[in-house]
Amino acid sequence: MIAAMPATRAAGLDRLARFVPSAGRDYAAGRNHDPGPDDDGAVSRLSAYLRYRLIDEHEVIAQVLARHSFASAEKFVAEVLWRTYWKGWLELRPAVWSRYRDDCARQRDGLRDEGALIAAETGQTGIAGFDDWARELMQTGYLHNHARMWFASIWIFTLRLPWALGADFFLRHLVDADAASNTLSWRWVAGLQTPGKTYLATADNIARYTGGRFAPGGLAREAIALTEPAIPAPRALPDDGALDPGQPALLLVTHDDLHPECVFAERRAFAAALVADDPALLWGDKAHRFVTAAKTDVLARAAARFACPASGIATLDAQSLIAAAQSAGVRQIATAYAPVGPLADALARLRPQLASEGIALGCTRRAWDTHFWPHATKGFFPFKSRIPVGLRDLGVI
Ligand SMILES: Cc1cc2nc3c(=O)[nH]c(=O)nc-3n(C[C@H](O)[C@H](O)[C@H](O)COP(=O)(O)OP(=O)(O)OC[C@H]3O[C@@H](n4cnc5c(N)ncnc54)[C@H](O)[C@@H]3O)c2cc1C
């Protein structure tokens, strides 16, 4: 069996340290092979740690490039930057997230064959591999990238199920469930993200990269791109609204960034640290379990680093935040910038409620995001060409 994934920063760093020696040519050669749920294969399995930022892209790439040349680790670096690219792409086009949620509700209401959806979600379609991945996802909360691509392609083009309901199924079960990486990857398979360009899963490719474990029959032979109305032009990256660093503040930690020591590296102290309990803003119980376990870890780290009392874990609502700010004797709450997704929506709703009590809510965005996200205006390849310069500007290389 693959090793358990403790939800602590130390466990993320440990996994990274064990992976670093194979992040060069071994990763490039083996990353497309999915050996099945009992074997990590050539990939890092760092996604849950990166998703909740127990560890971050900057340190992952810095450690890899301390061991390998850029040329030999280029594939791994590019994959990590796919995550950054998707986050930036959605950040510049929040309407695509709203559209996904609307599509999801509309497709669910309009579903004509509920039985087909249930069969797909419970692994009872009779399609080899597909059924196994559905069960693997539900049992483990993880799928290899290639399995995610095959699964999404079969869902859309063979089973002809609505794409947004497939994306929703992933969000409800992945531990690393992420608004940007998941929605935009499903859109990419469907031919919406790069209009007209789809991903077609074939039996040969599946057999080759699963070591012959699966060779499904009856797969769609063509993948005709889905279509949609034009998407709005990218906006400028919004102001991060950081607070007055000279004034005392309450630190609010949320699941979108569980490493406040890095976000607020410049800050010496906070009046208190509070961790938000926000299960409704995560999609599934496996993600929620991982985040809940990580909260004890982050509260202890934050209290130690910022020399402040740990106010505990509180519901993310105006009443709890106002009470915590008042008890800490502050009029400002500092938190990490929340990228487009349910948490950002919740913070946007809370801000005016806090302001009406004279409490400012400020968000601090990481230098990594501020640097890379604005470049996600076009496709990945123009973005990729900026990676070496970006890594130099950020002091990674
Ligand atoms: C349909 C579909 C849905 C997906 N949904 C999610 C999701 O909800 N959350 C998520 O984190 N990733 C998602 N991915 C991307 C990718 O599958 C996972 O990040 C990767 O499989 C995680 O395994 P790993 O950590 O071993 O990756 P590695 O291959 O070791 O890569 C290292 C890190 O780079 C990033 N990364 C690698 N590949 C990609 C990629 N294609 N896109 C974005 N980031 C990448 C991840 O943070 C990953 O941890 C999805 C991909 C597809 C095709």
Coordinates of C-alpha atoms and ligand atoms in Angstrom, one line a residue:
M1 CA 0.0 0.0 0.0
I2 CA 1.1 3.6 -0.6
A3 CA 2.1 5.5 2.5
A4 CA -0.5 7.5 4.4
M5 CA -0.5 11.3 3.9
P6 CA -0.3 13.0 7.3
A7 CA -1.7 16.5 7.0
T8 CA 1.2 18.5 8.4
R9 CA 3.8 20.8 6.9
A10 CA 6.5 18.5 8.2
A11 CA 5.0 15.5 6.4
G12 CA 4.8 17.6 3.1
L13 CA 8.4 18.6 3.4
D14 CA 9.4 15.0 4.2
R15 CA 7.6 13.7 1.1
L16 CA 9.3 16.4 -1.0
A17 CA 12.7 15.5 0.3
R18 CA 12.1 11.9 -0.6
F19 CA 10.9 12.8 -4.0
V20 CA 13.6 15.3 -5.0
P21 CA 16.3 12.8 -6.1
S22 CA 13.8 11.4 -8.8
A23 CA 12.5 14.8 -9.9
G24 CA 14.8 14.9 -13.0
R25 CA 14.9 12.4 -15.8
D26 CA 13.1 9.7 -13.8
Y27 CA 10.1 11.9 -13.5
A28 CA 10.2 12.9 -17.1
A29 CA 10.4 9.3 -18.2
G30 CA 7.9 7.8 -15.8
R31 CA 5.3 10.5 -15.1
N32 CA 2.7 9.3 -17.6
H33 CA 2.6 5.7 -16.3
D34 CA -0.1 4.9 -13.8
P35 CA 0.9 1.7 -11.9
G36 CA -2.3 1.7 -9.9
P37 CA -3.4 2.6 -6.4
D38 CA -0.7 0.6 -4.6
D39 CA 2.2 2.3 -6.1
D40 CA 3.2 6.0 -6.3
G41 CA 5.1 5.3 -9.6
A42 CA 7.2 8.2 -10.8
V43 CA 5.0 11.1 -9.6
S44 CA 5.4 13.1 -6.4
R45 CA 2.0 12.8 -4.8
L46 CA 2.5 16.4 -3.5
S47 CA -0.8 17.7 -4.8
A48 CA -2.7 17.9 -1.5
Y49 CA 0.2 19.6 0.2
L50 CA 0.5 22.1 -2.6
R51 CA -3.3 22.6 -2.9
Y52 CA -3.7 23.8 0.7
R53 CA -0.2 25.4 0.6
L54 CA 1.2 23.4 3.5
I55 CA 4.2 23.6 1.1
D56 CA 4.4 25.9 -1.9
E57 CA 5.5 26.0 -5.5
H58 CA 8.5 28.3 -4.7
E59 CA 10.1 25.9 -2.2
V60 CA 9.3 22.8 -4.2
I61 CA 11.0 24.1 -7.3
A62 CA 13.9 25.6 -5.3
Q63 CA 14.6 22.2 -3.7
V64 CA 14.4 20.4 -7.0
L65 CA 16.7 22.8 -8.8
A66 CA 19.2 22.7 -5.9
R67 CA 19.6 19.0 -6.9
H68 CA 19.0 19.0 -10.7
S69 CA 19.8 21.2 -13.6
F70 CA 16.9 23.2 -15.1
A71 CA 17.2 21.1 -18.2
S72 CA 16.9 17.7 -16.5
A73 CA 14.0 18.9 -14.1
E74 CA 12.2 21.0 -16.8
K75 CA 9.3 18.6 -17.1
F76 CA 8.6 18.6 -13.3
V77 CA 9.0 22.4 -13.0
A78 CA 6.6 22.8 -15.9
E79 CA 4.0 20.5 -14.2
V80 CA 4.2 22.5 -11.0
L81 CA 3.8 25.7 -13.1
W82 CA 0.7 24.2 -14.7
R83 CA -0.9 24.6 -11.3
T84 CA 0.2 28.2 -11.1
Y85 CA -1.0 28.8 -14.6
W86 CA -4.5 27.4 -14.0
K87 CA -4.7 29.5 -10.7
G88 CA -3.7 32.6 -12.6
W89 CA -6.0 31.9 -15.6
L90 CA -9.1 31.6 -13.4
E91 CA -8.1 34.5 -11.3
L92 CA -8.1 36.7 -14.4
R93 CA -11.5 35.3 -15.5
P94 CA -13.7 34.8 -12.4
A95 CA -16.8 34.6 -14.7
V96 CA -15.6 31.1 -15.8
W97 CA -15.9 29.8 -12.3
S98 CA -19.5 31.3 -12.0
R99 CA -20.3 29.8 -15.4
Y100 CA -19.1 26.4 -14.2
R101 CA -21.3 26.6 -11.1
D102 CA -24.3 27.6 -13.3
D103 CA -23.6 24.8 -15.8
C104 CA -23.4 22.3 -12.9
A105 CA -26.8 23.4 -11.6
R106 CA -28.4 23.5 -15.0
Q107 CA -26.9 20.1 -16.1
R108 CA -28.2 18.5 -12.9
D109 CA -31.7 19.9 -13.4
G110 CA -31.7 18.8 -17.0
L111 CA -30.3 15.3 -16.5
R112 CA -32.4 12.8 -18.3
D113 CA -30.7 9.6 -17.2
E114 CA -30.0 9.7 -13.5
G115 CA -29.1 6.0 -13.6
A116 CA -26.3 6.6 -16.1
L117 CA -24.8 9.2 -13.7
I118 CA -25.1 6.9 -10.7
A119 CA -23.5 4.0 -12.7
A120 CA -20.5 6.3 -13.6
E121 CA -20.0 7.6 -10.1
T122 CA -20.2 4.2 -8.5
G123 CA -18.0 2.4 -11.1
Q124 CA -20.8 0.3 -12.6
T125 CA -20.6 1.1 -16.3
G126 CA -18.8 -2.1 -17.4
I127 CA -15.9 0.0 -18.9
A128 CA -12.6 -1.5 -17.7
G129 CA -10.4 1.1 -16.0
F130 CA -13.1 3.7 -15.8
D131 CA -15.0 1.7 -13.1
D132 CA -11.8 1.0 -11.3
W133 CA -10.8 4.7 -11.3
A134 CA -14.3 5.7 -10.0
R135 CA -13.8 3.3 -7.1
E136 CA -10.2 4.3 -6.6
L137 CA -11.1 8.0 -6.4
M138 CA -13.9 7.3 -3.9
Q139 CA -11.7 5.1 -1.7
T140 CA -8.4 7.1 -1.8
G141 CA -9.3 10.7 -2.8
Y142 CA -6.6 10.6 -5.4
L143 CA -6.1 9.6 -9.1
H144 CA -3.0 9.8 -11.2
N145 CA -3.0 12.7 -13.8
H146 CA -3.3 10.3 -16.7
A147 CA -6.2 8.5 -15.1
R148 CA -8.0 11.8 -14.5
M149 CA -7.6 12.6 -18.2
W150 CA -8.8 9.2 -19.4
F151 CA -11.7 9.3 -16.9
A152 CA -12.9 12.8 -18.0
S153 CA -12.6 11.9 -21.6
I154 CA -14.6 8.7 -21.3
W155 CA -17.2 10.5 -19.1
I156 CA -17.7 13.2 -21.8
F157 CA -17.2 11.4 -25.1
T158 CA -18.1 7.8 -24.5
L159 CA -20.7 8.0 -21.8
R160 CA -21.9 11.4 -23.1
L161 CA -22.5 12.6 -19.5
P162 CA -22.5 16.4 -18.8
W163 CA -19.0 17.6 -18.3
A164 CA -19.7 19.9 -15.3
L165 CA -21.2 17.0 -13.3
G166 CA -18.0 15.0 -13.9
A167 CA -16.0 17.9 -12.6
D168 CA -18.3 18.1 -9.6
F169 CA -17.8 14.4 -8.9
F170 CA -14.1 14.9 -8.8
L171 CA -14.4 17.9 -6.5
R172 CA -16.5 15.9 -4.1
H173 CA -13.9 13.1 -3.8
L174 CA -10.4 14.5 -4.5
V175 CA -8.4 15.4 -1.5
D176 CA -6.6 18.0 -3.7
A177 CA -9.9 19.3 -5.1
D178 CA -9.2 22.7 -6.5
A179 CA -11.5 25.2 -8.3
A180 CA -8.9 26.1 -10.9
S181 CA -7.0 22.9 -11.6
N182 CA -10.1 20.8 -11.7
T183 CA -12.5 23.0 -13.6
L184 CA -10.0 24.1 -16.2
S185 CA -8.7 20.5 -16.7
W186 CA -12.2 19.2 -17.4
R187 CA -12.8 22.2 -19.7
W188 CA -9.5 21.3 -21.5
V189 CA -10.5 17.6 -22.0
A190 CA -14.0 18.8 -23.3
G191 CA -12.5 21.2 -25.9
L192 CA -13.8 24.3 -24.1
Q193 CA -10.5 25.6 -22.7
T194 CA -8.5 25.5 -25.9
P195 CA -11.5 25.9 -28.2
G196 CA -11.8 23.0 -30.6
K197 CA -9.0 20.9 -29.0
T198 CA -10.2 17.9 -27.1
Y199 CA -8.5 14.9 -25.4
L200 CA -9.6 11.5 -26.7
A201 CA -8.8 8.5 -24.4
T202 CA -7.9 5.4 -26.5
A203 CA -7.6 1.7 -25.4
D204 CA -4.0 1.5 -26.7
N205 CA -2.9 4.5 -24.8
I206 CA -4.6 3.2 -21.6
A207 CA -3.1 -0.3 -22.0
R208 CA 0.3 1.2 -22.6
Y209 CA 0.4 3.5 -19.6
T210 CA -1.4 1.2 -17.1
G211 CA 1.1 -1.6 -17.8
G212 CA -1.6 -3.6 -19.5
R213 CA -3.9 -3.5 -16.5
F214 CA -6.8 -2.1 -18.6
A215 CA -7.7 -2.1 -22.3
P216 CA -11.3 -1.0 -22.4
G217 CA -13.4 -1.8 -25.4
G218 CA -16.2 0.4 -26.9
L219 CA -14.6 3.8 -26.3
A220 CA -15.6 6.8 -28.4
R221 CA -13.6 7.0 -31.6
E222 CA -13.9 10.7 -31.9
A223 CA -14.1 13.6 -29.5
I224 CA -16.0 16.5 -30.9
A225 CA -15.4 19.7 -28.9
L226 CA -18.2 21.1 -26.8
T227 CA -19.0 24.7 -27.4
E228 CA -20.0 27.7 -25.3
P229 CA -20.5 31.5 -25.6
A230 CA -17.3 33.5 -25.7
I231 CA -15.7 34.0 -22.4
P232 CA -14.9 37.6 -21.1
A233 CA -11.5 39.1 -21.7
P234 CA -9.0 38.7 -18.8
R235 CA -9.2 41.3 -16.1
A236 CA -6.2 42.9 -14.3
L237 CA -5.2 41.1 -11.2
P238 CA -7.2 42.7 -8.4
D239 CA -5.6 44.7 -5.6
D240 CA -4.7 42.4 -2.8
G241 CA -5.9 44.9 -0.1
A242 CA -3.2 44.3 2.4
L243 CA -3.5 46.0 5.8
D244 CA -1.5 48.6 7.6
P245 CA 1.5 46.5 8.8
G246 CA 2.1 49.0 11.7
Q247 CA -1.2 48.3 13.3
P248 CA -2.1 45.2 15.4
A249 CA -4.1 42.6 13.7
L250 CA -5.8 39.2 14.1
L251 CA -4.4 36.5 11.9
L252 CA -7.1 34.5 10.1
V253 CA -5.8 31.2 8.6
T254 CA -8.0 29.6 6.0
H255 CA -7.7 26.3 4.1
D256 CA -6.5 28.1 0.9
D257 CA -3.2 28.8 2.6
L258 CA -2.0 26.8 5.5
H259 CA 1.5 28.4 5.7
P260 CA 1.0 31.9 7.2
E261 CA 4.6 32.0 8.3
C262 CA 5.5 32.3 4.6
V263 CA 2.7 34.7 3.6
F264 CA 3.4 37.1 6.5
A265 CA 7.2 36.5 6.5
E266 CA 7.8 40.3 7.0
R267 CA 5.5 40.5 10.0
R268 CA 6.9 40.2 13.5
A269 CA 3.7 39.6 15.5
F270 CA -0.1 39.2 15.5
A271 CA -2.4 39.9 18.4
A272 CA -3.9 36.4 18.0
A273 CA -4.2 33.6 15.5
L274 CA -7.6 32.1 14.5
V275 CA -8.2 29.2 12.1
A276 CA -11.4 29.3 10.1
D277 CA -13.6 26.2 10.2
D278 CA -15.3 26.2 6.8
P279 CA -16.4 22.7 5.8
A280 CA -19.2 24.1 3.5
L281 CA -16.4 25.7 1.4
L282 CA -14.7 22.4 0.7
W283 CA -16.5 20.0 -1.5
G284 CA -16.0 16.6 0.1
D285 CA -15.4 14.7 3.3
K286 CA -11.9 13.5 2.3
A287 CA -10.7 17.0 1.6
H288 CA -12.3 18.2 4.8
R289 CA -10.6 15.5 6.9
F290 CA -7.2 16.4 5.5
V291 CA -7.8 20.1 6.1
T292 CA -9.2 19.5 9.6
A293 CA -6.1 17.5 10.6
A294 CA -3.8 20.3 9.2
K295 CA -5.5 23.0 11.3
T296 CA -4.0 21.8 14.5
D297 CA -0.6 21.8 12.9
V298 CA -1.0 25.3 11.5
L299 CA -2.4 26.8 14.7
A300 CA 0.6 25.6 16.7
R301 CA 3.0 26.9 14.0
A302 CA 1.4 30.3 13.7
A303 CA 1.2 30.8 17.5
A304 CA 4.9 30.0 17.8
R305 CA 6.1 32.0 14.8
F306 CA 4.0 35.2 15.6
A307 CA 4.3 35.0 19.4
C308 CA 0.6 35.2 19.9
P309 CA -2.2 33.3 21.6
A310 CA -4.0 30.8 19.5
S311 CA -7.7 31.8 19.5
G312 CA -8.6 28.3 18.2
I313 CA -10.8 27.2 15.4
A314 CA -13.9 29.2 14.7
T315 CA -16.7 29.2 12.2
L316 CA -16.1 31.5 9.3
D317 CA -18.9 33.9 9.9
A318 CA -19.1 37.6 10.7
Q319 CA -20.2 37.1 14.3
S320 CA -17.2 34.8 15.2
L321 CA -14.7 37.1 13.4
I322 CA -16.0 40.2 15.1
A323 CA -15.9 38.5 18.5
A324 CA -12.4 37.3 17.9
A325 CA -11.2 40.7 16.8
Q326 CA -12.8 42.4 19.7
S327 CA -11.3 39.9 22.2
A328 CA -7.9 40.5 20.7
G329 CA -8.4 44.3 20.9
V330 CA -7.8 44.9 17.1
R331 CA -9.6 46.5 14.3
Q332 CA -8.0 44.6 11.4
I333 CA -8.0 41.0 10.3
A334 CA -5.2 39.8 8.1
T335 CA -5.5 36.7 5.9
A336 CA -3.8 35.2 2.9
Y337 CA -5.3 36.1 -0.5
A338 CA -8.0 33.6 -1.4
P339 CA -8.0 32.7 -5.2
V340 CA -11.2 32.5 -7.2
G341 CA -13.4 29.8 -5.5
P342 CA -15.8 29.4 -2.7
L343 CA -13.6 30.9 0.0
A344 CA -13.0 34.1 -2.0
D345 CA -16.7 34.4 -2.4
A346 CA -17.3 33.9 1.3
L347 CA -14.6 36.5 2.2
A348 CA -16.2 39.0 -0.3
R349 CA -19.5 38.5 1.6
L350 CA -17.9 39.0 5.0
R351 CA -15.9 42.1 4.2
P352 CA -18.8 44.6 4.3
Q353 CA -20.3 43.0 7.4
L354 CA -16.9 43.4 9.2
A355 CA -16.5 46.9 7.9
S356 CA -19.9 47.9 9.3
E357 CA -18.4 47.1 12.8
G358 CA -15.2 49.1 12.0
I359 CA -13.1 46.0 11.2
A360 CA -11.0 45.8 8.1
L361 CA -10.3 42.5 6.4
G362 CA -7.0 42.6 4.4
C363 CA -5.6 39.9 2.1
T364 CA -1.9 39.4 1.4
R365 CA -1.0 37.7 -1.9
R366 CA 2.2 35.8 -2.2
A367 CA 5.0 37.2 -4.4
W368 CA 4.8 34.0 -6.5
D369 CA 1.2 34.6 -7.4
T370 CA 1.6 38.3 -8.0
H371 CA 4.5 37.6 -10.3
F372 CA 3.1 34.7 -12.4
W373 CA -0.7 35.1 -12.5
P374 CA -0.8 38.2 -14.7
H375 CA 1.0 36.2 -17.4
A376 CA -1.9 33.7 -17.7
T377 CA -3.6 35.7 -20.3
K378 CA -3.2 33.3 -23.2
G379 CA -2.2 29.6 -23.5
F380 CA 0.3 27.6 -21.3
F381 CA 3.1 27.8 -23.9
P382 CA 3.6 31.6 -23.9
F383 CA 3.3 31.4 -20.1
K384 CA 5.9 28.6 -20.0
S385 CA 8.4 30.7 -21.9
R386 CA 8.4 33.1 -19.0
I387 CA 9.2 30.5 -16.3
P388 CA 13.0 30.9 -16.3
V389 CA 12.9 34.7 -16.0
G390 CA 10.2 34.4 -13.3
L391 CA 12.3 32.0 -11.3
R392 CA 15.3 34.3 -11.5
D393 CA 13.2 37.4 -10.6
L394 CA 11.8 35.5 -7.5
G395 CA 15.3 34.4 -6.5
V396 CA 14.6 30.7 -7.0
I397 CA 17.5 30.2 -9.4
Ligands
LIG1 C1 -9.6 16.1 -15.2 C2 -8.5 16.6 -14.3 C3 -8.9 17.1 -13.0 C4 -7.8 17.6 -12.1 N1 -8.2 18.1 -10.9 C5 -7.2 18.6 -10.1 C6 -7.5 19.1 -8.8 O1 -8.7 19.3 -8.4 N2 -6.5 19.5 -8.0 C7 -5.2 19.4 -8.4 O2 -4.3 19.8 -7.6 N3 -4.9 18.9 -9.6 C8 -5.8 18.5 -10.5 N4 -5.5 18.0 -11.7 C9 -4.1 18.0 -12.1 C10 -3.2 16.8 -11.8 O3 -3.9 15.6 -12.2 C11 -2.8 16.6 -10.4 O4 -2.3 17.8 -9.8 C12 -1.7 15.6 -10.2 O5 -2.2 14.3 -10.7 C13 -1.4 15.4 -8.8 O6 -0.5 14.3 -8.6 P1 1.0 14.5 -8.2 O7 1.1 15.5 -7.0 O8 1.7 13.2 -8.0 O9 1.6 15.3 -9.5 P2 3.1 15.4 -10.0 O10 3.1 14.9 -11.4 O11 4.1 14.9 -9.1 O12 3.2 17.0 -10.2 C14 3.7 17.9 -9.1 C15 2.7 18.9 -8.8 O13 2.5 19.7 -10.0 C16 1.1 20.1 -10.1 N5 0.5 19.5 -11.3 C17 1.0 18.4 -12.0 N6 0.3 18.2 -13.1 C18 -0.7 19.2 -13.1 C19 -1.7 19.5 -14.0 N7 -1.9 18.8 -15.2 N8 -2.5 20.6 -13.8 C20 -2.3 21.3 -12.7 N9 -1.3 21.1 -11.8 C21 -0.5 20.0 -12.0 C22 0.4 19.6 -8.9 O14 0.3 20.5 -7.9 C23 1.3 18.4 -8.5 O15 1.2 18.1 -7.1 C24 -6.5 17.5 -12.6 C25 -6.2 17.0 -13.8 C26 -7.2 16.5 -14.7 C27 -6.8 16.0 -16.0

